């Protein structure tokens, strides 16, 4: 069985990468990986928000199936994840970095977790659909754009550098150790997530570079209702941004993309140094995209391309030839794909229903169409929003707003809504009605929000016990200690090992 290395970025839009046609970004390491990979041109997150999207990645199930509706919802501990399936198949499963698990289970099948998370594990970020006019102080605002620019240090660089250091060290520990199980390691960064600030080495990488402007900017009065609500959610109407601030934010975002590229390069270099590259499957993906000013919007929380389309590169040395796949794919497909890779093409006996399917046929060259489903159940909506992407068409429905239907072949910027054409929209509307019980889902979300608001408030009374993951490290077993034989220790820690000198 091959090792598996999953490199994950946060809020990385596919359109920000040269491998997907971007003319501005500087990402030589990702470019090189793309040249050796099967590249999915139309890969999507199934829900454009951090925690629920990652829950889909882990479980292969949509939010309606797990209850992970938003950034403060718990993935139940009895929901099987790809880490559970891979451990059953004999893998050593390791997580370094962000996964935004909420609740007491902070492993969800991983055997090892090398770092804590950058985001809280409690229920404090629960939305409230009964009060959509209120803006809690944990919502995004436009400071990320108005204060964009270079810096010396950030919370995010501290986190990501810790993540990559811990992951690289563990890879060397693996090749120096005696555990011969294959590994699945997830290395999950928080860049290029806003705020749009980046240290000088990456900001300066774009000195004199012509930064591209946002596409298809739509005046607020012409926006669809969901987009107008999003402007309220992150206070864009109350805190308008200038053209100079927009361009500084985009430059900083590209700088953060280059920062991610450097971390990808460091991880791939470590595979080479450890002699693991030829026996390691490498995946590169993101939890969702970033609007970056397109359509006059920022951040995510939308099924428009900028927020929902993500990179997906899969490199399998010696097995699948590099090529591009046009058929839609999604993060819900990762679990069955990994499970079948671990089973050498055989699917396990899945213990729970899946909303995705294996991508192995498309890795092997299939060109049949596929369907991707989406659900959005967090801030910025007041009822469930669902989406269907099939062929080159995308249909978006929520009962409070007019439907949206886009033909991405003729209108990639999604500026022409075709939902008024009864012939084109009828089959999608019928499919939505058949697939989802939206009134029941609406009530389930409201009930979950109410429970979590009560639990969160109650747990803040008296002594508070954190669910945030605390990495354990036994200092008594690190480096050099007196209960260890020094020569044996130094020999075991050296890589590559050398034969002792002849006496």
XYZ file of C-alpha atoms in Angstrom:
503
model
C 0.000 0.000 0.000
C 1.267 3.466 -0.870
C 1.664 6.260 1.638
C -0.740 9.202 1.312
C 0.115 12.877 1.873
C -2.816 15.325 1.737
C -1.768 18.975 1.481
C -4.658 21.262 2.340
C -4.980 25.042 2.070
C -7.693 27.219 3.586
C -9.719 29.512 1.317
C -7.609 28.785 -1.771
C -9.627 29.446 -4.916
C -8.757 27.314 -7.909
C -8.603 30.393 -10.124
C -5.677 31.730 -8.058
C -3.310 29.047 -9.369
C -1.401 29.056 -12.672
C -2.348 25.379 -13.036
C -5.927 26.642 -13.421
C -5.030 29.492 -15.752
C -4.041 32.281 -13.388
C -1.453 34.609 -15.015
C -0.340 36.397 -11.830
C 0.415 33.939 -9.023
C 3.919 32.550 -8.525
C 3.611 28.916 -7.474
C 6.469 26.880 -8.971
C 6.115 23.953 -6.571
C 2.372 23.542 -7.148
C 2.959 23.966 -10.886
C 5.471 21.121 -10.790
C 3.090 18.934 -8.781
C 0.295 19.702 -11.271
C 2.514 18.503 -14.122
C 2.719 15.107 -12.380
C -0.946 14.928 -11.327
C -4.451 14.219 -12.428
C -5.967 17.708 -12.230
C -9.713 18.144 -11.718
C -10.783 21.302 -13.541
C -14.231 21.476 -11.919
C -13.707 20.427 -8.306
C -15.976 21.956 -5.674
C -16.458 22.151 -1.967
C -19.927 20.915 -1.058
C -20.520 23.671 1.456
C -18.544 26.938 1.240
C -17.507 27.362 4.876
C -14.570 25.972 6.869
C -15.872 23.489 9.459
C -18.791 22.010 7.500
C -16.655 21.683 4.374
C -13.953 19.827 6.295
C -16.594 17.565 7.813
C -17.708 16.671 4.278
C -14.086 15.959 3.330
C -13.636 13.692 6.337
C -16.986 11.877 6.199
C -18.042 11.901 2.532
C -21.449 13.139 3.694
C -23.285 16.440 3.227
C -24.124 18.651 6.225
C -27.723 17.404 6.269
C -26.390 13.907 6.934
C -24.014 14.759 9.780
C -25.486 17.876 11.419
C -22.309 19.891 10.755
C -24.240 22.914 9.540
C -21.804 25.743 10.354
C -18.509 26.686 11.994
C -19.656 25.699 15.493
C -21.302 22.348 14.808
C -20.017 19.016 16.068
C -19.189 16.083 13.820
C -20.603 13.133 15.808
C -17.914 10.751 17.014
C -19.773 7.773 15.531
C -19.621 9.146 11.966
C -16.938 7.148 10.120
C -14.261 9.291 8.493
C -11.608 8.431 5.939
C -9.179 8.156 8.862
C -11.304 5.372 10.370
C -11.437 3.479 7.075
C -7.720 3.874 6.442
C -6.836 2.760 9.961
C -8.997 -0.306 9.426
C -6.978 -0.941 6.268
C -3.690 -0.759 8.197
C -2.682 2.897 7.826
C -1.084 5.126 10.420
C -3.215 8.307 10.244
C -1.658 11.628 11.253
C -3.061 15.167 11.274
C -0.957 18.332 11.390
C -2.771 21.661 11.364
C -6.292 22.913 10.943
C -9.364 20.710 10.665
C -11.819 22.819 12.711
C -13.313 19.927 14.676
C -15.858 21.180 17.210
C -16.765 19.260 20.362
C -14.887 16.783 22.566
C -13.723 14.409 19.787
C -10.680 16.151 18.379
C -9.261 13.146 16.497
C -12.113 11.594 14.468
C -10.050 8.579 13.541
C -6.574 10.101 13.452
C -4.054 8.175 15.526
C -1.809 11.196 16.000
C -2.424 14.933 15.963
C 0.745 16.985 15.900
C -0.577 20.492 16.612
C -3.586 22.206 18.076
C -6.072 23.988 15.800
C -6.034 27.671 14.961
C -9.815 27.942 15.505
C -11.867 27.255 18.650
C -13.514 23.896 19.260
C -16.538 25.155 21.192
C -20.027 26.253 20.098
C -19.392 29.987 20.381
C -19.645 30.667 16.641
C -23.187 29.321 16.253
C -25.325 31.459 13.879
C -28.879 32.467 14.708
C -31.301 32.341 11.789
C -34.026 33.878 13.955
C -32.092 37.170 14.150
C -30.509 37.702 10.708
C -30.253 41.463 11.208
C -27.732 41.083 14.042
C -23.997 40.891 13.367
C -22.134 38.982 16.115
C -18.614 40.245 16.698
C -17.094 36.979 15.439
C -18.430 37.496 11.906
C -16.026 38.631 9.201
C -15.807 42.350 8.632
C -13.921 44.374 6.054
C -10.831 45.072 8.177
C -9.191 42.205 6.300
C -9.393 44.349 3.166
C -9.043 47.880 4.514
C -5.925 46.922 6.510
C -4.377 44.748 3.791
C -0.659 44.921 3.125
C 2.774 43.688 4.229
C 3.769 42.829 7.788
C 6.566 41.243 9.785
C 4.615 38.477 11.517
C 1.048 37.175 11.875
C -0.932 34.641 13.866
C -1.326 32.648 10.648
C 2.380 32.456 9.799
C 3.084 31.319 13.380
C 0.537 28.529 12.961
C 1.488 27.351 9.482
C 5.210 27.293 10.168
C 4.559 25.193 13.283
C 2.374 22.838 11.235
C 4.958 22.310 8.500
C 7.831 21.925 10.957
C 5.894 19.283 12.925
C 4.856 17.439 9.776
C 8.348 17.371 8.304
C 9.829 16.143 11.582
C 7.230 13.376 11.787
C 8.075 12.209 8.260
C 11.705 11.888 9.282
C 10.633 10.132 12.499
C 8.702 7.640 10.357
C 11.662 6.718 8.162
C 13.975 6.534 11.198
C 11.520 4.411 13.168
C 10.448 0.789 13.163
C 6.733 1.207 12.406
C 6.419 -0.055 8.840
C 2.729 0.673 8.352
C 1.944 3.004 5.451
C 0.938 6.471 6.594
C -1.789 8.900 5.670
C -0.708 12.376 6.751
C -2.872 15.478 6.403
C -0.949 18.768 6.485
C -3.544 21.518 6.721
C -2.537 25.182 6.506
C -4.560 28.275 7.392
C -3.192 30.386 4.501
C -4.283 32.023 2.225
C -7.322 32.676 4.448
C -7.872 36.337 5.303
C -6.822 38.719 6.869
C -5.001 39.824 3.749
C -1.591 40.508 5.264
C 1.604 38.651 4.520
C 5.259 39.057 5.593
C 7.520 41.053 3.338
C 9.288 38.173 1.545
C 5.977 37.123 -0.045
C 4.522 40.621 -0.430
C 7.701 41.736 -2.188
C 7.472 38.774 -4.563
C 4.741 40.765 -6.342
C 6.577 44.087 -6.515
C 5.949 45.555 -9.946
C 3.565 42.728 -10.899
C 0.298 43.770 -12.543
C -2.332 42.413 -10.156
C -5.548 41.480 -11.914
C -8.757 43.274 -10.866
C -11.938 41.567 -9.613
C -14.230 40.123 -12.274
C -17.919 40.760 -12.922
C -18.360 43.365 -10.189
C -22.090 43.878 -9.673
C -23.573 46.979 -7.989
C -25.372 46.163 -4.707
C -28.760 47.192 -6.066
C -28.466 44.550 -8.824
C -27.257 41.717 -6.604
C -29.285 38.634 -5.795
C -30.777 38.592 -2.251
C -28.192 36.154 -0.856
C -25.305 38.300 -2.050
C -26.913 41.373 -0.485
C -27.235 39.502 2.822
C -23.570 38.549 2.636
C -22.626 42.209 2.286
C -24.482 42.777 5.577
C -22.883 39.725 7.230
C -19.356 41.055 6.742
C -20.331 44.734 7.018
C -19.379 45.731 3.489
C -22.273 48.184 3.295
C -21.134 49.837 6.528
C -17.432 49.729 5.663
C -16.939 50.267 1.921
C -13.515 49.624 0.460
C -11.469 51.661 -2.001
C -9.897 50.473 -5.238
C -6.447 50.801 -3.661
C -7.515 48.629 -0.710
C -9.001 46.032 -3.044
C -5.795 45.773 -5.051
C -3.654 45.620 -1.885
C -5.850 42.781 -0.594
C -5.495 40.873 -3.855
C -1.716 41.362 -3.850
C -1.501 40.123 -0.251
C -3.692 37.139 -1.151
C -1.333 36.225 -3.988
C 1.540 36.608 -1.539
C -0.219 34.169 0.790
C -0.720 31.767 -2.127
C 3.038 31.903 -2.735
C 3.590 31.271 0.984
C 1.440 28.141 0.641
C 3.456 27.143 -2.406
C 6.669 27.386 -0.414
C 5.212 25.117 2.279
C 4.126 22.638 -0.402
C 7.677 22.747 -1.732
C 9.066 22.075 1.747
C 6.818 19.035 2.186
C 7.689 17.622 -1.235
C 11.383 18.193 -0.583
C 11.017 16.247 2.669
C 9.466 13.315 0.787
C 12.513 13.364 -1.501
C 15.015 13.621 1.353
C 13.322 10.786 3.227
C 13.200 8.581 0.142
C 9.389 8.502 0.199
C 8.406 10.339 -2.998
C 8.086 7.290 -5.272
C 5.825 5.462 -2.821
C 3.599 8.357 -1.724
C 0.316 9.527 -3.236
C 0.092 13.323 -2.966
C -3.172 15.256 -2.971
C -3.509 19.033 -2.989
C -6.907 20.547 -2.191
C -8.683 23.339 -0.310
C -11.758 23.536 1.904
C -13.366 26.320 -0.193
C -12.441 29.317 -2.290
C -12.379 33.109 -1.884
C -14.467 35.645 -3.811
C -11.631 38.229 -3.617
C -13.866 41.048 -4.842
C -15.458 39.146 -7.751
C -19.160 40.057 -8.068
C -18.452 42.735 -5.437
C -18.173 39.991 -2.777
C -15.472 38.702 -0.428
C -14.642 35.567 1.517
C -16.892 32.530 0.882
C -20.467 31.529 1.929
C -21.624 31.449 -1.713
C -21.988 28.827 -4.435
C -20.535 31.220 -7.008
C -17.353 29.896 -8.632
C -14.897 32.029 -6.667
C -16.112 30.674 -3.335
C -17.102 27.118 -4.257
C -14.526 25.947 -6.816
C -11.347 24.507 -5.331
C -8.104 22.988 -6.621
C -7.855 19.211 -6.628
C -4.589 17.592 -7.735
C -3.912 13.890 -7.226
C -0.474 12.480 -8.004
C -0.118 8.683 -7.894
C 3.431 7.744 -8.933
C 3.572 4.990 -11.510
C -0.178 4.404 -11.593
C -2.159 7.219 -13.250
C -0.843 9.297 -16.111
C -1.074 13.075 -15.604
C -4.126 14.520 -17.314
C -7.020 16.930 -16.765
C -10.552 15.860 -15.829
C -13.433 18.040 -17.002
C -16.178 16.206 -15.091
C -17.271 17.828 -11.818
C -15.843 16.420 -8.588
C -16.158 17.422 -4.957
C -14.673 16.997 -1.504
C -17.385 14.416 -0.763
C -15.581 12.148 -3.244
C -12.315 12.065 -1.276
C -13.334 9.462 1.327
C -14.465 6.795 -1.168
C -11.452 7.548 -3.362
C -9.026 7.073 -0.461
C -10.867 3.990 0.774
C -10.640 2.345 -2.650
C -6.988 3.321 -3.060
C -6.273 1.679 0.308
C -8.233 -1.372 -0.826
C -6.368 -1.583 -4.137
C -9.484 -0.609 -6.057
C -11.965 -2.490 -3.868
C -14.539 -0.532 -1.882
C -14.881 -1.395 1.803
C -18.185 -2.269 3.403
C -19.210 1.315 4.182
C -20.795 1.634 7.611
C -22.721 4.791 6.695
C -24.237 6.171 3.482
C -22.041 8.420 1.344
C -22.902 11.491 -0.734
C -19.763 11.182 -2.852
C -18.315 8.456 -5.047
C -14.844 7.245 -5.908
C -12.820 9.205 -8.442
C -10.706 6.178 -9.400
C -12.372 5.762 -12.823
C -11.618 9.406 -13.670
C -8.077 9.057 -12.357
C -7.796 6.196 -14.823
C -9.099 8.274 -17.752
C -12.906 8.048 -17.701
C -14.678 11.043 -19.237
C -18.308 10.479 -18.177
C -20.183 13.376 -16.605
C -20.765 13.513 -12.852
C -23.087 15.382 -10.493
C -21.940 17.472 -7.517
C -24.368 18.446 -4.752
C -24.045 21.331 -2.330
C -25.721 22.569 0.842
C -25.165 25.832 2.695
C -26.742 26.171 6.148
C -24.793 28.875 7.978
C -24.637 32.675 8.192
C -25.930 34.720 5.282
C -28.992 32.558 4.648
C -32.218 32.258 6.619
C -33.253 28.900 5.121
C -31.334 26.008 3.540
C -29.546 26.797 0.284
C -28.796 23.851 -2.018
C -26.926 23.537 -5.293
C -26.533 21.073 -8.158
C -23.625 21.173 -10.620
C -23.992 18.865 -13.648
C -22.300 19.221 -16.994
C -21.649 22.931 -17.408
C -24.782 24.044 -15.557
C -25.144 25.068 -11.942
C -28.507 25.442 -10.179
C -28.860 27.205 -6.801
C -32.066 27.120 -4.760
C -33.248 28.482 -1.423
C -36.946 28.975 -0.662
C -36.496 32.609 0.394
C -34.845 33.802 -2.850
C -35.306 33.507 -6.610
C -33.568 30.478 -8.113
C -30.276 30.881 -9.958
C -29.158 28.870 -12.986
C -25.877 29.483 -14.777
C -24.367 27.998 -17.917
C -20.640 28.044 -17.193
C -19.739 27.181 -20.781
C -21.184 30.416 -22.175
C -21.102 32.551 -19.032
C -18.200 31.566 -16.750
C -18.550 34.798 -14.744
C -22.123 33.835 -13.744
C -23.708 37.148 -14.656
C -26.722 35.797 -16.597
C -29.338 33.994 -14.525
C -31.211 31.501 -16.731
C -33.642 30.344 -14.043
C -36.444 32.328 -15.687
C -36.359 29.869 -18.582
C -38.948 27.315 -17.433
C -37.667 24.631 -19.789
C -34.088 24.841 -18.508
C -34.966 25.152 -14.804
C -37.850 22.685 -14.491
C -35.788 19.507 -14.208
C -33.473 21.063 -11.619
C -36.424 22.220 -9.516
C -37.908 18.743 -9.664
C -34.583 17.229 -8.644
C -34.275 19.565 -5.662
C -37.778 18.580 -4.527
C -36.905 14.887 -4.863
C -33.495 15.058 -3.168
C -34.186 17.353 -0.207
C -36.949 17.827 2.350
C -36.052 21.480 2.775
C -38.727 22.375 5.386
C -37.556 19.480 7.593
C -33.904 20.447 7.122
C -34.786 24.046 8.003
C -36.331 22.941 11.283
C -33.364 20.693 12.066
C -30.940 23.607 11.616
C -33.026 25.897 13.834
C -33.232 23.235 16.541
C -29.476 22.624 16.398
C -28.744 26.335 16.680
C -31.040 26.658 19.691
C -29.430 23.698 21.497
C -25.906 24.936 20.875
C -26.666 28.488 21.982
C -27.935 27.126 25.292
C -25.014 24.722 25.773
C -22.439 27.376 24.883
C -23.888 29.920 27.302
C -24.188 27.367 30.101
C -20.611 26.132 29.755
C -19.333 29.688 30.183
C -20.860 29.814 33.670
C -18.424 28.798 36.389
C -15.325 26.761 35.517
C -14.772 26.448 31.773
C -13.223 23.240 30.386
C -11.825 23.627 26.897
C -12.314 21.128 24.065
C -9.376 22.603 22.143
C -6.846 19.930 21.256
C -3.795 19.859 23.511
C -0.861 18.103 21.827
C 0.938 15.872 24.283
C 4.702 15.646 24.282
C 6.692 13.634 26.805
C 9.855 15.638 27.328
C 11.381 12.680 29.157
C 11.575 10.797 25.856
C 12.924 13.628 23.680
C 16.443 14.188 22.410
C 19.089 12.915 24.927
C 18.130 11.570 28.377
C 20.131 9.556 30.925
C 18.043 6.393 30.625
C 18.990 6.145 26.946
C 22.192 4.655 25.504
C 23.822 7.626 23.834
C 25.487 5.826 20.935
C 22.327 3.876 20.094
C 20.240 7.036 20.343
C 22.474 9.087 18.080
C 22.686 6.265 15.536
C 18.898 5.822 15.485
C 18.270 9.568 15.123
C 20.709 9.986 12.241
C 19.230 9.764 8.751
C 20.368 8.205 6.605
C 22.027 5.771 8.960
C 25.730 5.026 8.469
C 27.660 1.876 9.150
C 29.992 2.039 12.166
C 33.635 2.729 11.370
C 35.848 -0.352 11.140
C 37.992 -0.857 14.224
